[in-house]
Coordinates of N, CA and C in Angstrom, one line a residue:
M1 N 8.9 5.2 68.7 CA 9.2 4.2 68.3 C 8.7 4.2 66.6
R2 N 9.5 3.5 65.5 CA 8.5 3.0 64.2 C 8.6 2.1 64.3
F3 N 7.4 1.7 63.4 CA 7.4 0.1 63.3 C 7.3 0.7 61.5
N4 N 7.1 -1.0 61.1 CA 8.1 -1.2 59.6 C 6.5 -1.8 59.5
R5 N 6.5 -2.0 58.6 CA 4.4 -1.8 58.2 C 4.3 -1.3 56.8
P6 N 3.8 -2.5 56.4 CA 3.0 -2.5 54.4 C 2.0 -1.5 54.2
D7 N 2.2 -0.2 53.1 CA 1.6 0.8 52.6 C 1.0 0.2 51.6
Y8 N -0.2 0.5 52.2 CA -1.8 -0.9 51.8 C -2.0 0.0 51.2
G9 N -2.2 1.4 51.1 CA -1.9 2.6 50.8 C -1.9 3.3 48.0
A10 N -2.2 4.5 48.3 CA -1.5 3.6 46.5 C -0.5 3.7 46.1
P11 N -0.5 3.4 44.7 CA 1.1 2.7 44.7 C 1.3 3.6 44.5
P12 N 2.9 4.2 44.4 CA 4.7 4.8 44.2 C 3.5 5.4 43.2
K13 N 4.3 6.7 43.3 CA 3.9 8.0 41.3 C 4.5 6.8 40.6
K14 N 5.9 6.5 40.6 CA 6.6 6.1 39.3 C 6.4 4.9 39.6
K15 N 5.1 4.4 39.7 CA 4.3 2.6 38.3 C 3.2 3.3 38.2
R16 N 2.2 4.2 38.8 CA 0.8 4.9 38.9 C 1.4 5.7 36.8
L17 N 2.7 5.9 37.6 CA 3.0 6.9 36.1 C 3.4 5.4 34.4
K18 N 4.1 4.5 34.9 CA 4.4 3.7 34.1 C 2.5 3.0 34.0
W19 N 1.8 2.5 34.4 CA 0.7 1.7 33.9 C 0.1 3.1 33.4
L20 N -0.4 3.7 33.9 CA -0.7 5.4 32.9 C -0.1 5.1 31.8
L21 N 1.2 5.7 31.2 CA 2.0 5.7 29.9 C 1.4 4.2 28.9
L22 N 1.9 3.1 29.6 CA 1.0 1.4 29.5 C -0.3 1.3 28.4
A23 N -0.9 1.8 29.4 CA -2.8 2.6 29.3 C -2.8 3.1 28.1
G24 N -2.0 4.0 28.3 CA -2.3 5.0 26.7 C -1.8 4.4 26.1
G25 N -1.0 3.8 25.9 CA -0.2 3.4 24.8 C -1.2 1.7 23.6
V26 N -1.3 1.0 24.6 CA -2.7 0.4 24.2 C -3.1 0.6 23.2
L27 N -4.5 2.0 24.4 CA -5.0 2.0 23.7 C -4.7 2.2 22.2
L28 N -3.9 3.2 22.1 CA -3.6 4.9 20.8 C -3.1 3.6 20.2
I29 N -2.3 2.8 20.3 CA -2.6 0.5 19.2 C -3.3 0.7 18.8
L30 N -4.3 0.5 19.3 CA -6.3 -0.4 19.8 C -7.3 0.8 18.4
F31 N -6.7 2.1 18.4 CA -6.9 3.2 18.1 C -6.0 3.3 16.4
L32 N -5.6 3.2 16.1 CA -5.1 2.7 14.8 C -5.0 1.2 14.0
S33 N -5.2 0.3 14.8 CA -5.6 -0.8 14.2 C -6.2 -1.1 13.8
W34 N -7.6 0.0 14.4 CA -8.7 -0.1 13.9 C -9.8 -0.2 12.4
R35 N -9.3 -0.2 11.6 CA -9.4 0.6 10.3 C -11.7 0.6 9.9
P36 N -12.2 0.0 10.4 CA -13.2 0.6 10.4 C -13.4 1.9 11.0
F37 N -12.9 2.6 11.7 CA -12.9 3.6 12.5 C -11.9 4.8 11.7
R38 N -11.2 4.7 11.3 CA -9.2 5.4 10.5 C -10.0 5.7 9.5
H39 N -11.0 5.2 8.7 CA -11.4 5.5 6.8 C -12.0 5.7 7.2
P40 N -12.9 6.5 7.0 CA -14.1 7.6 6.0 C -14.8 7.0 5.2
P41 N -16.2 6.6 5.6 CA -16.6 6.1 3.9 C -17.1 6.9 3.5
L42 N -16.7 5.9 2.0 CA -16.2 6.0 0.8 C -17.5 6.8 0.6
E43 N -18.2 7.1 0.7 CA -20.5 8.0 0.1 C -19.4 9.5 0.0
G44 N -18.7 10.3 -0.6 CA -18.6 11.4 -1.3 C -17.1 11.5 -1.5
L45 N -17.0 10.3 -2.3 CA -15.5 10.2 -2.7 C -15.8 10.4 -4.0
D46 N -15.1 10.5 -4.6 CA -15.2 10.5 -5.9 C -14.4 9.4 -6.6
G47 N -15.3 8.9 -7.5 CA -15.5 7.3 -7.9 C -16.5 6.0 -7.7
P48 N -16.1 4.7 -7.7 CA -14.8 4.6 -8.3 C -14.2 4.5 -9.4
W49 N -13.0 4.3 -10.0 CA -12.8 4.8 -10.9 C -11.8 3.5 -11.6
P50 N -11.5 2.9 -12.9 CA -9.9 2.3 -12.6 C -8.8 2.5 -13.0
V51 N -7.8 1.6 -12.2 CA -7.7 1.4 -12.4 C -6.0 0.6 -13.9
E52 N -5.3 2.0 -15.0 CA -5.4 1.3 -15.9 C -4.1 1.0 -15.7
R53 N -2.9 1.8 -15.2 CA -1.5 1.4 -14.7 C -1.1 1.7 -13.2
V54 N -0.1 1.7 -12.6 CA 0.6 2.0 -11.5 C 2.2 2.5 -12.8
V55 N 2.3 3.5 -12.2 CA 3.7 4.0 -12.7 C 4.7 3.9 -11.9
D56 N 4.8 4.3 -10.4 CA 5.4 3.4 -9.3 C 5.5 3.7 -8.6
G57 N 5.7 3.7 -7.6 CA 5.1 3.8 -6.2 C 4.3 4.8 -5.4
D58 N 4.7 5.9 -5.6 CA 3.4 6.2 -5.1 C 2.6 7.5 -6.6
T59 N 2.6 7.0 -7.8 CA 1.5 7.6 -8.9 C 1.6 6.2 -9.6
L60 N -0.1 6.9 -10.4 CA -0.6 5.5 -10.6 C -1.3 6.6 -11.5
V61 N -1.9 5.7 -13.1 CA -2.7 6.5 -14.1 C -4.3 5.9 -13.7
V62 N -5.3 6.4 -13.5 CA -6.3 6.1 -13.0 C -7.1 6.7 -14.9
E63 N -8.6 5.6 -15.2 CA -9.6 6.0 -16.2 C -10.5 6.9 -15.6
L64 N -10.5 8.5 -15.1 CA -11.2 9.0 -14.8 C -12.4 10.2 -16.1
D65 N -13.3 10.1 -16.1 CA -14.3 11.0 -16.8 C -14.4 10.5 -18.1
G66 N -13.4 8.8 -18.5 CA -13.6 8.4 -20.0 C -11.5 9.0 -20.5
E67 N -11.3 9.7 -19.8 CA -9.6 10.0 -19.9 C -8.8 9.4 -18.9
S68 N -7.7 9.2 -19.4 CA -5.9 8.8 -18.7 C -5.2 10.1 -17.8
T69 N -5.4 9.6 -16.4 CA -5.3 10.6 -15.6 C -4.1 9.9 -15.3
R70 N -2.7 11.1 -14.3 CA -2.1 10.4 -14.0 C -2.5 11.0 -12.2
V71 N -2.3 11.0 -11.4 CA -3.1 11.1 -10.1 C -1.7 10.3 -8.6
R72 N -0.9 11.9 -8.4 CA 0.0 11.5 -7.5 C -0.4 11.7 -6.4
L73 N 0.1 10.5 -4.9 CA -0.3 10.1 -3.7 C -0.4 11.2 -2.9
I74 N -0.7 11.9 -3.1 CA -1.1 12.8 -1.9 C 0.0 12.6 -0.5
G75 N 1.3 13.2 0.1 CA 1.4 13.1 1.6 C 2.3 12.5 1.8
V76 N 2.4 12.2 0.4 CA 3.9 10.3 0.8 C 4.9 11.1 -0.4
D77 N 6.2 9.9 -0.2 CA 6.7 9.7 -1.4 C 8.1 7.7 -1.4
T78 N 7.8 8.6 -2.2 CA 8.2 6.0 -2.2 C 9.7 6.5 -2.8
P79 N 10.8 5.9 -2.9 CA 12.4 6.4 -3.5 C 12.0 6.0 -4.9
E80 N 12.4 6.1 -6.5 CA 12.4 7.0 -7.2 C 12.8 5.1 -7.9
S81 N 11.9 4.8 -9.5 CA 11.7 3.7 -9.8 C 12.1 3.4 -11.3
V82 N 11.5 5.2 -11.7 CA 11.3 5.3 -13.2 C 12.0 6.6 -13.8
H83 N 13.1 6.6 -13.1 CA 13.5 8.1 -13.2 C 14.5 8.3 -14.2
P84 N 13.9 9.3 -14.7 CA 15.1 9.2 -16.6 C 16.9 8.9 -16.2
D85 N 17.1 9.3 -15.1 CA 18.7 9.4 -14.9 C 18.5 7.8 -13.4
Q86 N 19.3 7.2 -14.5 CA 19.5 6.1 -13.2 C 19.5 5.4 -12.7
S87 N 20.6 6.5 -11.8 CA 21.5 6.0 -10.8 C 20.2 6.5 -9.6
K88 N 19.0 7.5 -9.7 CA 18.7 7.4 -9.0 C 17.5 6.5 -9.1
N89 N 17.3 5.3 -9.7 CA 16.5 4.4 -9.4 C 16.7 3.7 -8.2
T90 N 16.5 2.4 -7.5 CA 16.6 2.4 -6.1 C 15.6 0.9 -5.7
P91 N 16.8 -0.8 -5.8 CA 16.0 -1.3 -5.5 C 14.2 -1.4 -4.5
E92 N 14.8 -0.3 -3.2 CA 13.6 -0.1 -2.8 C 12.8 0.5 -3.0
G93 N 12.4 1.7 -4.5 CA 11.9 2.2 -5.3 C 11.0 1.5 -6.0
E94 N 11.9 0.3 -6.5 CA 11.4 -0.7 -7.5 C 10.3 -2.3 -6.3
A95 N 10.7 -2.0 -4.9 CA 9.9 -3.0 -4.4 C 9.1 -2.5 -3.9
A96 N 8.7 -1.2 -3.6 CA 7.6 -0.4 -3.7 C 6.7 0.0 -4.8
A97 N 7.0 -0.1 -5.8 CA 6.5 0.4 -6.7 C 5.9 -1.3 -7.0
E98 N 6.4 -2.8 -7.1 CA 6.1 -4.1 -6.9 C 4.7 -4.2 -6.5
Y99 N 5.2 -3.4 -4.5 CA 3.9 -3.9 -3.7 C 2.9 -2.6 -4.5
T100 N 3.0 -1.0 -4.5 CA 1.7 -0.4 -5.3 C 0.1 -1.4 -6.6
A101 N 1.7 -1.8 -6.9 CA 0.9 -2.6 -8.1 C 0.5 -3.6 -8.2
G102 N 0.8 -4.0 -7.3 CA -0.1 -5.2 -6.5 C -0.6 -4.9 -6.3
L103 N -1.2 -3.9 -5.2 CA -2.4 -3.8 -4.2 C -3.7 -2.8 -5.5
L104 N -3.0 -1.8 -6.7 CA -4.5 -1.7 -7.1 C -4.4 -1.5 -9.2
E105 N -3.4 -2.4 -9.7 CA -3.6 -3.2 -11.1 C -5.3 -3.9 -11.2
G106 N -5.9 -3.4 -12.0 CA -6.7 -4.4 -11.9 C -8.1 -4.4 -11.6
E107 N -7.4 -2.4 -10.5 CA -8.6 -2.4 -9.1 C -9.8 -1.1 -9.6
K108 N -10.9 -1.3 -8.8 CA -11.1 0.6 -9.6 C -11.1 1.4 -7.8
V109 N -10.6 2.5 -7.7 CA -10.4 3.9 -6.7 C -11.1 4.3 -6.5
Y110 N -10.9 5.3 -4.9 CA -11.6 5.4 -4.6 C -10.6 7.7 -4.3
L111 N -11.4 8.9 -5.1 CA -10.5 9.6 -4.8 C -10.9 11.0 -4.1
E112 N -9.4 11.5 -3.4 CA -10.5 12.7 -2.2 C -9.2 13.6 -2.4
Y113 N -10.0 14.3 -2.5 CA -8.6 15.7 -2.5 C -8.6 16.4 -1.5
D114 N -7.6 17.4 -1.6 CA -6.6 18.1 -0.3 C -7.2 19.7 -1.0
L115 N -6.8 20.7 -0.9 CA -6.8 22.1 -1.0 C -6.2 21.9 -2.4
N116 N -5.3 21.7 -3.0 CA -4.3 22.2 -3.8 C -5.4 21.1 -5.1
R117 N -5.6 20.6 -5.8 CA -6.6 19.2 -7.2 C -5.3 19.0 -8.0
M118 N -4.3 19.9 -8.8 CA -3.5 19.2 -9.3 C -1.6 20.1 -8.6
D119 N -0.1 19.8 -9.3 CA 0.3 20.2 -8.7 C 1.4 20.7 -9.9
Q120 N 2.1 21.2 -9.9 CA 3.1 21.2 -11.0 C 3.0 21.3 -12.3
Y121 N 3.5 19.7 -12.1 CA 2.9 18.2 -13.8 C 2.4 18.3 -14.1
G122 N 1.1 18.7 -13.0 CA 0.4 18.8 -14.0 C -0.7 17.0 -12.9
R123 N -0.7 17.2 -12.3 CA -0.4 15.3 -12.1 C -1.9 15.9 -10.9
T124 N -3.2 15.4 -11.2 CA -3.5 15.4 -9.9 C -3.1 14.9 -9.1
L125 N -3.3 15.6 -7.6 CA -3.9 14.7 -6.5 C -4.5 14.5 -5.7
A126 N -4.6 13.3 -4.7 CA -5.9 12.3 -4.2 C -5.3 11.6 -3.3
Y127 N -6.5 11.5 -2.4 CA -5.2 10.6 -1.5 C -6.3 9.0 -1.8
V128 N -5.8 7.6 -1.1 CA -6.7 6.7 -2.4 C -7.1 6.1 -2.2
Y129 N -8.0 5.0 -1.9 CA -8.9 4.2 -1.4 C -8.9 3.7 -2.1
L130 N -8.5 2.0 -1.4 CA -9.8 0.9 -2.1 C -11.0 1.4 -2.2
E131 N -11.3 -0.8 -2.6 CA -12.7 -0.3 -2.6 C -13.4 -0.7 -1.5
D132 N -12.7 -1.5 -0.1 CA -13.1 -1.5 0.8 C -12.6 -0.9 1.6
G133 N -12.8 0.4 1.1 CA -12.3 1.9 2.4 C -10.8 1.8 2.5
T134 N -9.9 1.4 2.8 CA -8.5 1.1 2.7 C -7.2 2.3 2.2
M135 N -7.0 3.3 2.9 CA -6.1 4.1 2.1 C -4.8 4.0 2.1
V136 N -4.3 4.2 0.7 CA -3.1 3.5 0.3 C -2.2 4.1 -0.1
Q137 N -2.5 5.6 0.7 CA -0.5 5.7 1.5 C -1.0 5.1 3.2
E138 N -1.9 4.8 3.4 CA -1.7 4.7 4.6 C -1.2 2.8 5.3
L139 N -1.9 2.0 4.1 CA -0.7 0.6 4.2 C 0.6 0.9 3.2
L140 N 0.6 1.9 2.0 CA 2.3 2.0 2.0 C 3.1 2.6 3.8
L141 N 2.9 3.4 4.2 CA 3.7 4.3 4.9 C 3.4 2.8 6.6
E142 N 2.8 2.1 6.4 CA 2.2 0.8 7.0 C 3.4 -0.5 7.4
E143 N 4.1 -0.5 6.2 CA 4.5 -1.3 5.6 C 5.7 -1.2 5.2
G144 N 6.1 -0.1 5.3 CA 7.6 0.8 5.2 C 7.8 1.0 3.8
Y145 N 7.2 1.0 2.8 CA 7.8 1.2 1.5 C 7.5 2.5 1.2
A146 N 6.8 3.9 2.0 CA 6.5 5.4 2.8 C 6.8 5.7 3.0
Q147 N 8.1 7.3 3.0 CA 7.7 8.1 4.3 C 7.5 9.2 4.1
P148 N 6.4 9.7 5.2 CA 5.8 10.6 4.6 C 6.2 12.3 3.9
D149 N 5.6 12.9 2.7 CA 6.1 14.0 2.6 C 4.9 15.1 2.7
P150 N 4.9 16.1 4.2 CA 3.6 16.6 3.7 C 3.8 18.4 2.7
V151 N 2.9 18.3 1.8 CA 3.6 19.4 1.0 C 2.4 20.1 0.4
K152 N 2.7 21.7 1.8 CA 1.3 22.0 1.8 C 0.8 23.3 0.4
P153 N -1.0 23.0 0.7 CA -1.2 23.0 1.6 C -2.1 21.7 2.2
N154 N -1.7 20.9 1.6 CA -2.0 19.1 0.9 C -2.0 18.5 2.5
T155 N -2.4 18.8 3.3 CA -1.9 18.2 4.3 C -3.1 17.6 5.5
K156 N -3.7 17.5 5.2 CA -4.6 17.1 5.9 C -5.0 15.4 7.0
Y157 N -3.7 14.9 6.7 CA -3.6 13.4 7.1 C -2.0 13.4 7.6
A158 N -1.9 15.5 7.0 CA -0.7 14.3 7.8 C 0.2 14.2 9.0
Q159 N -0.4 14.7 10.0 CA 0.6 14.0 11.8 C -0.4 12.4 11.7
R160 N -1.6 12.0 10.8 CA -1.7 10.8 10.7 C -0.1 9.7 10.1
F161 N -0.4 10.8 9.0 CA 0.9 9.9 8.7 C 1.9 9.4 8.9
D162 N 2.6 11.3 9.2 CA 3.7 10.9 10.5 C 4.1 9.6 11.9
L163 N 3.6 9.7 12.4 CA 2.8 8.5 13.2 C 2.4 7.3 12.7
L164 N 1.6 6.8 11.5 CA 2.3 5.9 11.6 C 3.1 5.1 11.1
A165 N 4.5 6.5 10.0 CA 5.7 5.7 9.7 C 6.4 5.4 11.2
Q166 N 7.0 6.3 11.9 CA 7.1 5.5 13.4 C 7.0 4.9 14.1
M167 N 6.0 3.5 13.8 CA 4.6 2.8 14.2 C 5.4 2.0 13.2
A168 N 5.6 2.2 12.3 CA 6.6 1.2 11.1 C 8.3 1.2 11.6
G169 N 8.9 2.1 11.7 CA 9.8 2.3 12.0 C 10.8 2.0 12.4

């Protein structure tokens, strides 16, 4: 004869897996949202350098050692806003350029380089940081103004950028 008695032992495997996944997701969100841990200290970075102007969402001009230097943000791409072929410029590109300008114009920035320091157009390639240590690329991805654009060999933060874009999107 069999008795119906409640099982006070371990929860069913499916419930345990759901709780583990939920806890893992919460920990991941907390990890990514904790800015002081995510950003390296500014010591060791190049700068601070004054921003002269923002060209578009992913390019700016910085006064580097007394010279105007065009800097391209490594690892991200924003839609076009200043392309010579006007048909390639988009409202999203204008919005990205305005957002970047709002962040950077009149500010000083720090630069972090990867393996290649220049691109084929003569622009300096860098990860760009605000004076509070926030990486500009991360803000553009988090706010949905940019997409990850890893170009080898400069892929130091490619996985992080992909994850930020997935979370934003």
